[in-house]
Every structure is written in C-alpha cells, then in structure tokens.
PDB file of C-alpha atoms in Angstrom:
ATOM      1  CA  MET A 295     -59.046   2.664  57.734  1.00  0.00           C
ATOM      2  CA  LYS A 296     -59.851   6.104  56.415  1.00  0.00           C
ATOM      3  CA  PRO A 297     -57.115   8.771  56.463  1.00  0.00           C
ATOM      4  CA  ILE A 298     -56.565  11.332  59.214  1.00  0.00           C
ATOM      5  CA  ALA A 299     -57.740  14.881  58.440  1.00  0.00           C
ATOM      6  CA  LEU A 300     -55.029  17.376  59.481  1.00  0.00           C
ATOM      7  CA  THR A 301     -55.955  21.050  59.767  1.00  0.00           C
ATOM      8  CA  SER A 302     -53.730  23.898  58.641  1.00  0.00           C
ATOM      9  CA  GLY A 303     -53.409  25.661  61.964  1.00  0.00           C
ATOM     10  CA  ASP A 304     -52.065  29.188  61.815  1.00  0.00           C
ATOM     11  CA  PRO A 305     -50.034  29.363  58.578  1.00  0.00           C
ATOM     12  CA  SER A 306     -47.678  31.945  60.092  1.00  0.00           C
ATOM     13  CA  GLY A 307     -46.579  29.502  62.790  1.00  0.00           C
ATOM     14  CA  VAL A 308     -44.702  26.203  62.695  1.00  0.00           C
ATOM     15  CA  GLY A 309     -47.717  24.079  61.715  1.00  0.00           C
ATOM     16  CA  LEU A 310     -46.998  23.714  57.999  1.00  0.00           C
ATOM     17  CA  GLU A 311     -43.291  23.205  58.651  1.00  0.00           C
ATOM     18  CA  ILE A 312     -43.825  20.359  61.114  1.00  0.00           C
ATOM     19  CA  THR A 313     -46.481  18.881  58.823  1.00  0.00           C
ATOM     20  CA  GLY A 314     -43.778  18.354  56.215  1.00  0.00           C
ATOM     21  CA  LEU A 315     -41.564  16.661  58.786  1.00  0.00           C
ATOM     22  CA  ALA A 316     -44.476  14.508  59.969  1.00  0.00           C
ATOM     23  CA  TRP A 317     -45.168  13.392  56.409  1.00  0.00           C
ATOM     24  CA  LYS A 318     -41.542  12.283  56.003  1.00  0.00           C
ATOM     25  CA  ALA A 319     -41.819  10.230  59.195  1.00  0.00           C
ATOM     26  CA  LEU A 320     -45.251   8.715  58.589  1.00  0.00           C
ATOM     27  CA  LYS A 321     -45.780   8.564  54.812  1.00  0.00           C
ATOM     28  CA  ASP A 322     -45.568   4.757  54.699  1.00  0.00           C
ATOM     29  CA  LYS A 323     -47.247   4.191  58.073  1.00  0.00           C
ATOM     30  CA  VAL A 324     -50.295   6.423  58.561  1.00  0.00           C
ATOM     31  CA  PRO A 325     -52.339   7.937  55.717  1.00  0.00           C
ATOM     32  CA  PHE A 326     -53.276  11.561  56.343  1.00  0.00           C
ATOM     33  CA  PHE A 327     -54.046  14.689  54.370  1.00  0.00           C
ATOM     34  CA  LEU A 328     -53.671  18.400  55.039  1.00  0.00           C
ATOM     35  CA  ILE A 329     -56.444  20.972  54.588  1.00  0.00           C
ATOM     36  CA  ALA A 330     -54.631  24.169  53.619  1.00  0.00           C
ATOM     37  CA  ASP A 331     -53.623  26.520  50.828  1.00  0.00           C
ATOM     38  CA  HIS A 332     -51.235  24.484  48.679  1.00  0.00           C
ATOM     39  CA  GLN A 333     -49.195  27.580  47.788  1.00  0.00           C
ATOM     40  CA  HIS A 334     -48.592  28.213  51.489  1.00  0.00           C
ATOM     41  CA  VAL A 335     -47.470  24.623  51.949  1.00  0.00           C
ATOM     42  CA  ARG A 336     -45.091  24.740  49.001  1.00  0.00           C
ATOM     43  CA  SER A 337     -43.528  27.961  50.288  1.00  0.00           C
ATOM     44  CA  VAL A 338     -42.508  26.526  53.667  1.00  0.00           C
ATOM     45  CA  THR A 339     -41.752  22.859  52.877  1.00  0.00           C
ATOM     46  CA  ASN A 340     -39.484  21.087  50.427  1.00  0.00           C
ATOM     47  CA  ILE A 341     -41.474  17.878  50.155  1.00  0.00           C
ATOM     48  CA  PRO A 342     -43.537  16.594  47.215  1.00  0.00           C
ATOM     49  CA  ILE A 343     -47.161  17.739  47.353  1.00  0.00           C
ATOM     50  CA  LYS A 344     -50.190  16.351  45.571  1.00  0.00           C
ATOM     51  CA  LEU A 345     -53.517  18.151  45.363  1.00  0.00           C
ATOM     52  CA  ILE A 346     -56.487  15.911  46.106  1.00  0.00           C
ATOM     53  CA  GLU A 347     -60.199  16.378  45.547  1.00  0.00           C
ATOM     54  CA  THR A 348     -61.554  14.073  48.268  1.00  0.00           C
ATOM     55  CA  PRO A 349     -60.156  12.424  51.416  1.00  0.00           C
ATOM     56  CA  ASP A 350     -60.312   9.018  49.709  1.00  0.00           C
ATOM     57  CA  ASP A 351     -57.553  10.142  47.346  1.00  0.00           C
ATOM     58  CA  ALA A 352     -55.160  10.530  50.260  1.00  0.00           C
ATOM     59  CA  VAL A 353     -54.752   6.810  50.941  1.00  0.00           C
ATOM     60  CA  ASN A 354     -53.038   6.102  47.622  1.00  0.00           C
ATOM     61  CA  VAL A 355     -51.166   9.414  47.465  1.00  0.00           C
ATOM     62  CA  CYS A 356     -49.665   9.669  50.939  1.00  0.00           C
ATOM     63  CA  SER A 357     -46.731   7.310  50.415  1.00  0.00           C
ATOM     64  CA  SER A 358     -45.327   9.402  47.560  1.00  0.00           C
ATOM     65  CA  ALA A 359     -46.473  12.965  48.353  1.00  0.00           C
ATOM     66  CA  LEU A 360     -48.242  14.983  51.019  1.00  0.00           C
ATOM     67  CA  PRO A 361     -51.933  15.024  50.049  1.00  0.00           C
ATOM     68  CA  VAL A 362     -53.305  18.578  50.261  1.00  0.00           C
ATOM     69  CA  LEU A 363     -56.977  19.430  50.016  1.00  0.00           C
ATOM     70  CA  HIS A 364     -56.834  23.043  48.912  1.00  0.00           C
ATOM     71  CA  ILE A 365     -58.593  25.945  50.580  1.00  0.00           C
ATOM     72  CA  PRO A 366     -57.445  29.468  49.711  1.00  0.00           C
ATOM     73  CA  PHE A 367     -55.884  31.773  52.285  1.00  0.00           C
ATOM     74  CA  ALA A 368     -56.293  35.520  52.027  1.00  0.00           C
ATOM     75  CA  GLU A 369     -52.641  36.413  52.544  1.00  0.00           C
ATOM     76  CA  HIS A 370     -49.358  34.708  51.796  1.00  0.00           C
ATOM     77  CA  PRO A 371     -47.819  33.580  55.092  1.00  0.00           C
ATOM     78  CA  ASN A 372     -45.561  36.066  56.820  1.00  0.00           C
ATOM     79  CA  LEU A 373     -43.886  33.603  59.134  1.00  0.00           C
ATOM     80  CA  GLY A 374     -43.725  34.612  62.761  1.00  0.00           C
ATOM     81  CA  ASN A 375     -46.253  37.422  62.426  1.00  0.00           C
ATOM     82  CA  GLU A 376     -49.944  37.672  63.193  1.00  0.00           C
ATOM     83  CA  GLN A 377     -52.150  37.715  60.083  1.00  0.00           C
ATOM     84  CA  PRO A 378     -55.806  38.132  61.080  1.00  0.00           C
ATOM     85  CA  ALA A 379     -56.846  38.108  57.411  1.00  0.00           C
ATOM     86  CA  ASN A 380     -56.223  34.346  57.363  1.00  0.00           C
ATOM     87  CA  ALA A 381     -58.440  33.673  60.389  1.00  0.00           C
ATOM     88  CA  HIS A 382     -61.547  32.666  58.441  1.00  0.00           C
ATOM     89  CA  ALA A 383     -59.629  30.072  56.424  1.00  0.00           C
ATOM     90  CA  VAL A 384     -58.033  28.634  59.577  1.00  0.00           C
ATOM     91  CA  ILE A 385     -61.502  28.177  61.069  1.00  0.00           C
ATOM     92  CA  LYS A 386     -62.813  26.699  57.826  1.00  0.00           C
ATOM     93  CA  SER A 387     -60.014  24.135  57.858  1.00  0.00           C
ATOM     94  CA  ILE A 388     -61.187  22.919  61.277  1.00  0.00           C
ATOM     95  CA  GLU A 389     -64.824  22.821  60.209  1.00  0.00           C
ATOM     96  CA  MET A 390     -63.981  20.858  57.065  1.00  0.00           C
ATOM     97  CA  ALA A 391     -61.905  18.302  58.982  1.00  0.00           C
ATOM     98  CA  VAL A 392     -64.750  17.683  61.417  1.00  0.00           C
ATOM     99  CA  GLY A 393     -67.204  17.436  58.529  1.00  0.00           C
ATOM    100  CA  PHE A 394     -65.088  14.784  56.824  1.00  0.00           C
ATOM    101  CA  VAL A 395     -65.053  12.638  59.973  1.00  0.00           C
ATOM    102  CA  LYS A 396     -68.776  13.086  60.525  1.00  0.00           C
ATOM    103  CA  SER A 397     -69.445  11.950  56.946  1.00  0.00           C
ATOM    104  CA  ASP A 398     -67.141   8.937  57.386  1.00  0.00           C
ATOM    105  CA  GLN A 399     -64.604  10.224  54.850  1.00  0.00           C
ATOM    106  CA  ALA A 400     -61.855  10.529  57.464  1.00  0.00           C
ATOM    107  CA  ALA A 401     -61.012   8.466  60.538  1.00  0.00           C
ATOM    108  CA  ALA A 402     -60.123  11.302  62.909  1.00  0.00           C
ATOM    109  CA  VAL A 403     -59.198  14.960  63.195  1.00  0.00           C
ATOM    110  CA  CYS A 404     -55.704  16.153  64.059  1.00  0.00           C
ATOM    111  CA  THR A 405     -55.320  19.902  64.506  1.00  0.00           C
ATOM    112  CA  ASN A 406     -52.238  22.013  63.944  1.00  0.00           C
ATOM    113  CA  PRO A 407     -51.772  24.851  66.490  1.00  0.00           C
ATOM    114  CA  ILE A 408     -53.906  27.985  66.251  1.00  0.00           C
ATOM    115  CA  ASN A 409     -53.408  31.472  67.646  1.00  0.00           C
ATOM    116  CA  LYS A 410     -56.533  32.502  69.552  1.00  0.00           C
ATOM    117  CA  LYS A 411     -55.789  36.224  69.330  1.00  0.00           C
ATOM    118  CA  VAL A 412     -55.461  36.044  65.541  1.00  0.00           C
ATOM    119  CA  LEU A 413     -58.790  34.246  65.266  1.00  0.00           C
ATOM    120  CA  LYS A 414     -60.481  36.763  67.546  1.00  0.00           C
ATOM    121  CA  ASP A 415     -59.005  39.741  65.711  1.00  0.00           C
ATOM    122  CA  GLY A 416     -59.706  38.392  62.248  1.00  0.00           C
ATOM    123  CA  ALA A 417     -62.967  36.499  62.661  1.00  0.00           C
ATOM    124  CA  ALA A 418     -64.395  37.444  66.085  1.00  0.00           C
ATOM    125  CA  PHE A 419     -63.772  33.834  67.157  1.00  0.00           C
ATOM    126  CA  PRO A 420     -65.955  33.427  70.276  1.00  0.00           C
ATOM    127  CA  TYR A 421     -64.304  30.329  71.772  1.00  0.00           C
ATOM    128  CA  PRO A 422     -61.407  30.149  74.270  1.00  0.00           C
ATOM    129  CA  GLY A 423     -59.682  27.582  72.076  1.00  0.00           C
ATOM    130  CA  HIS A 424     -59.834  24.429  70.003  1.00  0.00           C
ATOM    131  CA  THR A 425     -61.453  22.309  72.707  1.00  0.00           C
ATOM    132  CA  GLU A 426     -64.508  24.522  73.154  1.00  0.00           C
ATOM    133  CA  PHE A 427     -64.946  25.056  69.401  1.00  0.00           C
ATOM    134  CA  LEU A 428     -64.784  21.314  68.745  1.00  0.00           C
ATOM    135  CA  ALA A 429     -67.380  20.693  71.463  1.00  0.00           C
ATOM    136  CA  HIS A 430     -69.605  23.164  69.614  1.00  0.00           C
ATOM    137  CA  LEU A 431     -69.029  21.378  66.290  1.00  0.00           C
ATOM    138  CA  GLY A 432     -69.689  18.053  67.974  1.00  0.00           C
ATOM    139  CA  ASP A 433     -72.841  19.392  69.638  1.00  0.00           C
ATOM    140  CA  VAL A 434     -71.839  18.095  73.072  1.00  0.00           C
ATOM    141  CA  PRO A 435     -72.277  19.985  76.364  1.00  0.00           C
ATOM    142  CA  THR A 436     -69.073  18.703  77.937  1.00  0.00           C
ATOM    143  CA  SER A 437     -65.711  17.706  76.541  1.00  0.00           C
ATOM    144  CA  VAL A 438     -62.553  16.710  78.360  1.00  0.00           C
ATOM    145  CA  MET A 439     -58.918  17.549  77.662  1.00  0.00           C
ATOM    146  CA  MET A 440     -56.471  14.685  78.036  1.00  0.00           C
ATOM    147  CA  LEU A 441     -52.715  15.097  77.681  1.00  0.00           C
ATOM    148  CA  THR A 442     -50.802  11.951  76.796  1.00  0.00           C
ATOM    149  CA  ALA A 443     -47.167  10.937  76.567  1.00  0.00           C
ATOM    150  CA  PRO A 444     -45.578   7.491  76.694  1.00  0.00           C
ATOM    151  CA  GLU A 445     -45.011   7.972  80.432  1.00  0.00           C
ATOM    152  CA  LEU A 446     -48.370   9.404  81.505  1.00  0.00           C
ATOM    153  CA  ARG A 447     -51.963  10.262  80.622  1.00  0.00           C
ATOM    154  CA  ALA A 448     -53.311  13.244  82.550  1.00  0.00           C
ATOM    155  CA  VAL A 449     -56.721  14.952  82.575  1.00  0.00           C
ATOM    156  CA  PRO A 450     -57.340  18.363  84.177  1.00  0.00           C
ATOM    157  CA  VAL A 451     -60.917  18.855  85.435  1.00  0.00           C
ATOM    158  CA  THR A 452     -60.688  22.645  85.150  1.00  0.00           C
ATOM    159  CA  ILE A 453     -58.624  24.105  82.339  1.00  0.00           C
ATOM    160  CA  HIS A 454     -58.010  27.719  81.406  1.00  0.00           C
ATOM    161  CA  ILE A 455     -59.215  29.609  84.435  1.00  0.00           C
ATOM    162  CA  ALA A 456     -57.452  31.498  87.213  1.00  0.00           C
ATOM    163  CA  LEU A 457     -56.304  29.398  90.157  1.00  0.00           C
ATOM    164  CA  SER A 458     -58.491  31.490  92.468  1.00  0.00           C
ATOM    165  CA  GLU A 459     -61.558  30.343  90.512  1.00  0.00           C
ATOM    166  CA  VAL A 460     -60.803  26.618  90.687  1.00  0.00           C
ATOM    167  CA  PRO A 461     -62.519  25.688  94.005  1.00  0.00           C
ATOM    168  CA  ASN A 462     -65.869  27.186  92.953  1.00  0.00           C
ATOM    169  CA  ALA A 463     -65.599  25.727  89.448  1.00  0.00           C
ATOM    170  CA  LEU A 464     -65.086  22.199  90.801  1.00  0.00           C
ATOM    171  CA  THR A 465     -68.716  21.185  90.999  1.00  0.00           C
ATOM    172  CA  ASP A 466     -69.681  17.595  91.690  1.00  0.00           C
ATOM    173  CA  LYS A 467     -71.156  17.375  88.198  1.00  0.00           C
ATOM    174  CA  LEU A 468     -67.993  18.614  86.507  1.00  0.00           C
ATOM    175  CA  ILE A 469     -65.776  16.184  88.407  1.00  0.00           C
ATOM    176  CA  ALA A 470     -68.141  13.268  87.815  1.00  0.00           C
ATOM    177  CA  ASP A 471     -68.631  14.037  84.125  1.00  0.00           C
ATOM    178  CA  THR A 472     -64.879  14.311  83.624  1.00  0.00           C
ATOM    179  CA  ILE A 473     -64.220  10.949  85.278  1.00  0.00           C
ATOM    180  CA  ARG A 474     -67.054   9.187  83.424  1.00  0.00           C
ATOM    181  CA  ILE A 475     -65.972  10.560  80.038  1.00  0.00           C
ATOM    182  CA  THR A 476     -62.360   9.618  80.763  1.00  0.00           C
ATOM    183  CA  GLN A 477     -63.233   6.079  81.787  1.00  0.00           C
ATOM    184  CA  TYR A 478     -65.345   5.505  78.685  1.00  0.00           C
ATOM    185  CA  ALA A 479     -62.640   6.889  76.399  1.00  0.00           C
ATOM    186  CA  LEU A 480     -59.998   4.677  77.993  1.00  0.00           C
ATOM    187  CA  LYS A 481     -62.114   1.659  77.118  1.00  0.00           C
ATOM    188  CA  ARG A 482     -63.362   2.732  73.692  1.00  0.00           C
ATOM    189  CA  ASP A 483     -60.445   4.704  72.276  1.00  0.00           C
ATOM    190  CA  PHE A 484     -57.411   3.414  74.171  1.00  0.00           C
ATOM    191  CA  GLY A 485     -58.338  -0.276  74.263  1.00  0.00           C
ATOM    192  CA  LEU A 486     -58.211  -0.729  78.042  1.00  0.00           C
ATOM    193  CA  THR A 487     -60.731  -3.287  79.287  1.00  0.00           C
ATOM    194  CA  SER A 488     -60.464  -2.381  82.990  1.00  0.00           C
ATOM    195  CA  PRO A 489     -58.919   1.082  83.290  1.00  0.00           C
ATOM    196  CA  LYS A 490     -57.717   2.406  86.631  1.00  0.00           C
ATOM    197  CA  ILE A 491     -57.960   6.139  87.272  1.00  0.00           C
ATOM    198  CA  ALA A 492     -56.016   8.003  89.955  1.00  0.00           C
ATOM    199  CA  VAL A 493     -57.633  11.220  91.194  1.00  0.00           C
ATOM    200  CA  ALA A 494     -55.605  14.041  92.691  1.00  0.00           C
ATOM    201  CA  GLY A 495     -56.809  16.012  95.663  1.00  0.00           C
ATOM    202  CA  LEU A 496     -57.292  19.754  95.382  1.00  0.00           C
ATOM    203  CA  ASN A 497     -55.270  20.783  98.416  1.00  0.00           C
ATOM    204  CA  PRO A 498     -51.672  20.038  99.490  1.00  0.00           C
ATOM    205  CA  HIS A 499     -51.398  16.480 100.811  1.00  0.00           C
ATOM    206  CA  ALA A 500     -55.011  15.976  99.609  1.00  0.00           C
ATOM    207  CA  GLY A 501     -56.133  18.099 102.560  1.00  0.00           C
ATOM    208  CA  GLU A 502     -54.303  15.972 105.158  1.00  0.00           C
ATOM    209  CA  GLY A 503     -57.432  15.028 107.045  1.00  0.00           C
ATOM    210  CA  GLY A 504     -58.966  18.474 106.765  1.00  0.00           C
ATOM    211  CA  THR A 505     -56.023  20.405 108.213  1.00  0.00           C
ATOM    212  CA  MET A 506     -55.137  21.902 104.809  1.00  0.00           C
ATOM    213  CA  GLY A 507     -58.595  22.282 103.341  1.00  0.00           C
ATOM    214  CA  THR A 508     -61.842  20.355 103.587  1.00  0.00           C
ATOM    215  CA  GLU A 509     -62.839  19.931  99.926  1.00  0.00           C
ATOM    216  CA  GLU A 510     -61.573  16.344  99.929  1.00  0.00           C
ATOM    217  CA  ILE A 511     -63.568  15.341 103.022  1.00  0.00           C
ATOM    218  CA  ASP A 512     -66.682  17.335 102.219  1.00  0.00           C
ATOM    219  CA  ARG A 513     -67.015  16.636  98.507  1.00  0.00           C
ATOM    220  CA  ILE A 514     -64.333  14.725  96.643  1.00  0.00           C
ATOM    221  CA  ILE A 515     -64.184  11.558  98.771  1.00  0.00           C
ATOM    222  CA  PRO A 516     -67.997  11.073  98.878  1.00  0.00           C
ATOM    223  CA  LEU A 517     -68.208  11.694  95.135  1.00  0.00           C
ATOM    224  CA  LEU A 518     -65.502   9.148  94.335  1.00  0.00           C
ATOM    225  CA  ASP A 519     -67.299   6.606  96.511  1.00  0.00           C
ATOM    226  CA  GLU A 520     -70.472   7.161  94.466  1.00  0.00           C
ATOM    227  CA  LEU A 521     -68.587   6.693  91.208  1.00  0.00           C
ATOM    228  CA  ARG A 522     -67.034   3.483  92.491  1.00  0.00           C
ATOM    229  CA  GLN A 523     -70.569   2.158  92.899  1.00  0.00           C
ATOM    230  CA  GLU A 524     -70.927   2.624  89.116  1.00  0.00           C
ATOM    231  CA  GLY A 525     -68.033   0.250  88.568  1.00  0.00           C
ATOM    232  CA  ILE A 526     -65.341   2.853  87.890  1.00  0.00           C
ATOM    233  CA  ALA A 527     -61.959   1.826  89.336  1.00  0.00           C
ATOM    234  CA  LEU A 528     -60.682   4.874  91.184  1.00  0.00           C
ATOM    235  CA  ILE A 529     -57.655   5.540  93.376  1.00  0.00           C
ATOM    236  CA  GLY A 530     -57.617   8.587  95.612  1.00  0.00           C
ATOM    237  CA  PRO A 531     -57.905  11.386  96.215  1.00  0.00           C
ATOM    238  CA  LEU A 532     -54.110  11.358  96.262  1.00  0.00           C
ATOM    239  CA  PRO A 533     -51.583  14.030  97.209  1.00  0.00           C
ATOM    240  CA  ALA A 534     -50.519  15.472  93.867  1.00  0.00           C
ATOM    241  CA  ASP A 535     -46.872  15.713  94.920  1.00  0.00           C
ATOM    242  CA  THR A 536     -46.482  11.946  95.341  1.00  0.00           C
ATOM    243  CA  MET A 537     -48.568  10.461  92.520  1.00  0.00           C
ATOM    244  CA  PHE A 538     -46.302  10.999  89.527  1.00  0.00           C
ATOM    245  CA  HIS A 539     -43.068   9.197  90.374  1.00  0.00           C
ATOM    246  CA  PRO A 540     -42.440   5.949  88.434  1.00  0.00           C
ATOM    247  CA  GLN A 541     -43.660   3.508  91.084  1.00  0.00           C
ATOM    248  CA  ALA A 542     -46.857   5.489  91.637  1.00  0.00           C
ATOM    249  CA  ARG A 543     -47.624   5.686  87.896  1.00  0.00           C
ATOM    250  CA  GLU A 544     -47.468   1.902  87.632  1.00  0.00           C
ATOM    251  CA  LYS A 545     -50.679   1.677  89.687  1.00  0.00           C
ATOM    252  CA  TYR A 546     -53.003   3.580  87.337  1.00  0.00           C
ATOM    253  CA  ASP A 547     -53.705   4.213  83.662  1.00  0.00           C
ATOM    254  CA  THR A 548     -54.669   7.881  83.838  1.00  0.00           C
ATOM    255  CA  ALA A 549     -54.432  10.701  86.361  1.00  0.00           C
ATOM    256  CA  VAL A 550     -57.403  13.029  86.778  1.00  0.00           C
ATOM    257  CA  CYS A 551     -56.274  16.319  88.298  1.00  0.00           C
ATOM    258  CA  MET A 552     -58.234  19.220  89.705  1.00  0.00           C
ATOM    259  CA  TYR A 553     -56.655  22.048  87.716  1.00  0.00           C
ATOM    260  CA  HIS A 554     -54.541  22.804  84.656  1.00  0.00           C
ATOM    261  CA  ASP A 555     -51.002  22.943  86.016  1.00  0.00           C
ATOM    262  CA  GLN A 556     -51.538  20.022  88.361  1.00  0.00           C
ATOM    263  CA  ALA A 557     -51.898  17.821  85.263  1.00  0.00           C
ATOM    264  CA  LEU A 558     -49.681  19.520  82.716  1.00  0.00           C
ATOM    265  CA  ILE A 559     -46.564  20.188  84.763  1.00  0.00           C
ATOM    266  CA  PRO A 560     -45.804  16.491  85.462  1.00  0.00           C
ATOM    267  CA  LEU A 561     -46.603  15.434  81.899  1.00  0.00           C
ATOM    268  CA  LYS A 562     -44.458  18.122  80.283  1.00  0.00           C
ATOM    269  CA  THR A 563     -41.657  17.459  82.749  1.00  0.00           C
ATOM    270  CA  LEU A 564     -41.683  13.758  81.963  1.00  0.00           C
ATOM    271  CA  ASN A 565     -41.769  14.231  78.189  1.00  0.00           C
ATOM    272  CA  PHE A 566     -41.992  17.734  76.797  1.00  0.00           C
ATOM    273  CA  SER A 567     -41.504  16.792  73.141  1.00  0.00           C
ATOM    274  CA  ALA A 568     -43.933  13.902  72.718  1.00  0.00           C
ATOM    275  CA  GLY A 569     -47.005  15.263  74.499  1.00  0.00           C
ATOM    276  CA  VAL A 570     -50.336  14.980  72.679  1.00  0.00           C
ATOM    277  CA  ASN A 571     -53.518  16.920  73.416  1.00  0.00           C
ATOM    278  CA  THR A 572     -56.625  14.765  72.980  1.00  0.00           C
ATOM    279  CA  THR A 573     -60.234  15.896  73.328  1.00  0.00           C
ATOM    280  CA  LEU A 574     -62.498  13.269  74.916  1.00  0.00           C
ATOM    281  CA  GLY A 575     -66.283  13.197  74.878  1.00  0.00           C
ATOM    282  CA  LEU A 576     -66.695  14.241  71.242  1.00  0.00           C
ATOM    283  CA  PRO A 577     -68.572  12.174  68.640  1.00  0.00           C
ATOM    284  CA  PHE A 578     -65.306  12.103  66.676  1.00  0.00           C
ATOM    285  CA  ILE A 579     -61.641  11.565  67.531  1.00  0.00           C
ATOM    286  CA  ARG A 580     -59.438  14.641  67.839  1.00  0.00           C
ATOM    287  CA  THR A 581     -55.769  14.947  68.714  1.00  0.00           C
ATOM    288  CA  SER A 582     -53.299  17.811  68.493  1.00  0.00           C
ATOM    289  CA  PRO A 583     -49.638  18.507  69.242  1.00  0.00           C
ATOM    290  CA  ASP A 584     -49.241  19.814  72.754  1.00  0.00           C
ATOM    291  CA  HIS A 585     -47.673  23.140  71.850  1.00  0.00           C
ATOM    292  CA  GLY A 586     -48.596  26.445  70.287  1.00  0.00           C
ATOM    293  CA  THR A 587     -47.855  28.216  67.021  1.00  0.00           C
ATOM    294  CA  ALA A 588     -44.283  29.056  68.075  1.00  0.00           C
ATOM    295  CA  PHE A 589     -44.136  32.266  66.056  1.00  0.00           C
ATOM    296  CA  ASP A 590     -40.669  32.948  67.477  1.00  0.00           C
ATOM    297  CA  ILE A 591     -39.093  30.006  65.629  1.00  0.00           C
ATOM    298  CA  ALA A 592     -41.356  29.735  62.578  1.00  0.00           C
ATOM    299  CA  GLY A 593     -39.376  29.377  59.365  1.00  0.00           C
ATOM    300  CA  LYS A 594     -36.033  28.890  61.106  1.00  0.00           C
ATOM    301  CA  GLY A 595     -35.877  25.146  60.465  1.00  0.00           C
ATOM    302  CA  ILE A 596     -35.567  24.232  64.128  1.00  0.00           C
ATOM    303  CA  ALA A 597     -39.162  23.244  64.975  1.00  0.00           C
ATOM    304  CA  ASP A 598     -39.569  19.803  66.565  1.00  0.00           C
ATOM    305  CA  ALA A 599     -42.285  17.715  64.874  1.00  0.00           C
ATOM    306  CA  THR A 600     -42.300  14.940  67.503  1.00  0.00           C
ATOM    307  CA  SER A 601     -45.559  16.048  69.117  1.00  0.00           C
ATOM    308  CA  LEU A 602     -47.408  16.271  65.783  1.00  0.00           C
ATOM    309  CA  ILE A 603     -46.045  12.909  64.687  1.00  0.00           C
ATOM    310  CA  GLU A 604     -47.276  11.355  67.938  1.00  0.00           C
ATOM    311  CA  ALA A 605     -50.649  13.121  67.592  1.00  0.00           C
ATOM    312  CA  ILE A 606     -51.230  11.710  64.099  1.00  0.00           C
ATOM    313  CA  LYS A 607     -50.145   8.228  65.180  1.00  0.00           C
ATOM    314  CA  GLN A 608     -52.387   8.378  68.255  1.00  0.00           C
ATOM    315  CA  ALA A 609     -55.386   9.538  66.236  1.00  0.00           C
ATOM    316  CA  TYR A 610     -54.955   6.591  63.896  1.00  0.00           C
ATOM    317  CA  GLN A 611     -54.587   4.096  66.761  1.00  0.00           C
ATOM    318  CA  MET A 612     -57.595   5.545  68.568  1.00  0.00           C
ATOM    319  CA  ALA A 613     -59.673   5.218  65.407  1.00  0.00           C
ATOM    320  CA  GLN A 614     -58.704   1.555  65.125  1.00  0.00           C
ATOM    321  CA  ASN A 615     -59.507   0.951  68.794  1.00  0.00           C
ATOM    322  CA  ARG A 616     -62.867   2.701  68.508  1.00  0.00           C
ATOM    323  CA  ALA A 617     -63.831   0.724  65.410  1.00  0.00           C
ATOM    324  CA  GLN A 618     -62.983  -2.533  67.171  1.00  0.00           C
ATOM    325  CA  TYR A 619     -64.827  -1.537  70.377  1.00  0.00           C
ATOM    326  CA  ASP A 620     -67.948  -0.466  68.482  1.00  0.00           C
ATOM    327  CA  LYS A 621     -67.877  -3.673  66.456  1.00  0.00           C
ATOM    328  CA  LEU A 622     -67.886  -5.795  69.611  1.00  0.00           C
ATOM    329  CA  SER A 623     -70.392  -3.659  71.546  1.00  0.00           C
TER     330      SER A 623
END
C-alpha cells in the first residue's frame, strides 16, 4: 500500500498539533506523510521529523519520524489567530495531496481542518468548504458527505444550507444520486457485499400519513420504490426520532438523512471524539477529522487527536478495500 497524504490544514489551528499526536499513535501501523512547512511543524510539535522528497520515501521513514514534504508558508504560525497570508499554501497542500493520489503515489487523502474565512480573505477561495473543492479537483458533478463513527454511518442529502431551503433543495435527482453514491461506496470502499441503507423522512414522524407534511407520500416513497428496483436495499422513509437507538441501528449499515443536523446530531451525540468526515463519489479516497481548526485551544496542549487518528486509519482501510474490490471487479 502507498502512504496516506495528509494536508497541513490551517497552521494556526490544532491541525499540526494533532498530526504529531497521530504520528505517535500510528507510526508503526499506517504510513502517512504531511504536506506542510517543516519549520511550522517543528515549532508546534516535539516529535522527530524527517524531510522527504517524494511520497515513496514516507513508507520507510514513518516508523522513526514524521515524514514531511515541505511547502513554504508565508508567515510563521500565530496560533489561534487568522493568518490570510498562509491561505495560498493551505490550498496548495490540498492540491498536492490530490495530485499524489491521482498519480498513484499516495493511497488516499486525509485533510486537516481549514478555516473557510481565512481562505476567502487570503486567496478568494470560491468554495463553501473542502467537500466542494475536492469535487472540483476530482472533476465530478456530485459528491456526498458521510460521517462515520464506530456506532453509526450517516449521510446528509443537503448540507450547508438554511433549514428553510431544504424542501426545495431535495430534488429527486439529489436524493437518488446521494443514495446511489452511498451504496456504491459501501460496497467498494467499506467492503460490504450487501449494504442496507435506512432513509429518514423529511417531516416529523416521516409525515405520519400526510398529516405532518406530504413530501414522503408525494416524492420520497415513490423514489425509494424506484431505487429498490435497481437492487438497492432500502429501509424507510423512517421517523428520524426513532431510527438511531441501538436496536434500530442494528438493522442497517448507513443512515441517509434529509438535512445536515438530522445526520450529524445523532452521530456526534453517540461519539463526538471519533467522528470522521468522508467524501464519497470522488475518484480518490478522502477522509478528514470531524471538527474544525479550534483556534480557541490551539497551542494549549489539550487538543484531542482521536478524530484525526480515526480518519487516517479509515483512509488506509478504505484504500485496501477499494484495491481489493477493483481487483475482483
């Protein structure tokens, strides 16, 4: 297996700090390398660092030192503070990681947290976030955000939009594309031969027969019936308030939800520390810790690296699953 390419994220946040902790946890288990300014890394970590020239060097280096592929940053990190001057390098780190996977020099991309405002202020970054930028780099029209934890996988159909906009945004095509992409990823990247997907309704009690909204009757139920004809194993639409308790979760492999909080609240309640953000539908594997830059605690030595550790481990496992699936297909 090739190593995992880990991006710098915003150097003023907790990304470089938790990278050091992740290396300590995974150095003998998962080979990965960091794309960042080595001077920044040395200033916020106390681990051994080794500069590398190519991703291939990381495999032999990782057990003894954190492999760093150097790119210069404009300003030394001022932890906890916005530094728009570093925006271009943060973006370049993402582009390089994707390029390494596309050229088969890395197995997957794992991204440290970014600050969207910093990227907009410093580089006129035109994308709402990582997911949309990665879809652009992957040249795909649609990508899907999946949040995973040991207790649950959850996929929101709509993401970062106002709740009032959700009903109009839930087109049949968007729902169908999300379910199809999810089902394929569960087979190819998560190693499930016959995945079962539970779908949440939009309204309370999934509309309760049309008394609390008719979107389920008018659109969601007929659409799910069509997708079942394609061989996709679907449960629902289900009332969102009863589909996340332990007995309910035993009946499906992934929950597809209609909007952001419907998916993320149960996952983060079940396991806030170990959540992983995964982008499905790309021509490459991408995972990320399910938290932000945490400027408020950067440099204080209290950041929790669990989510990044799980993201790197998941990226590596997904790459193995994908290689095996593609070999047999």
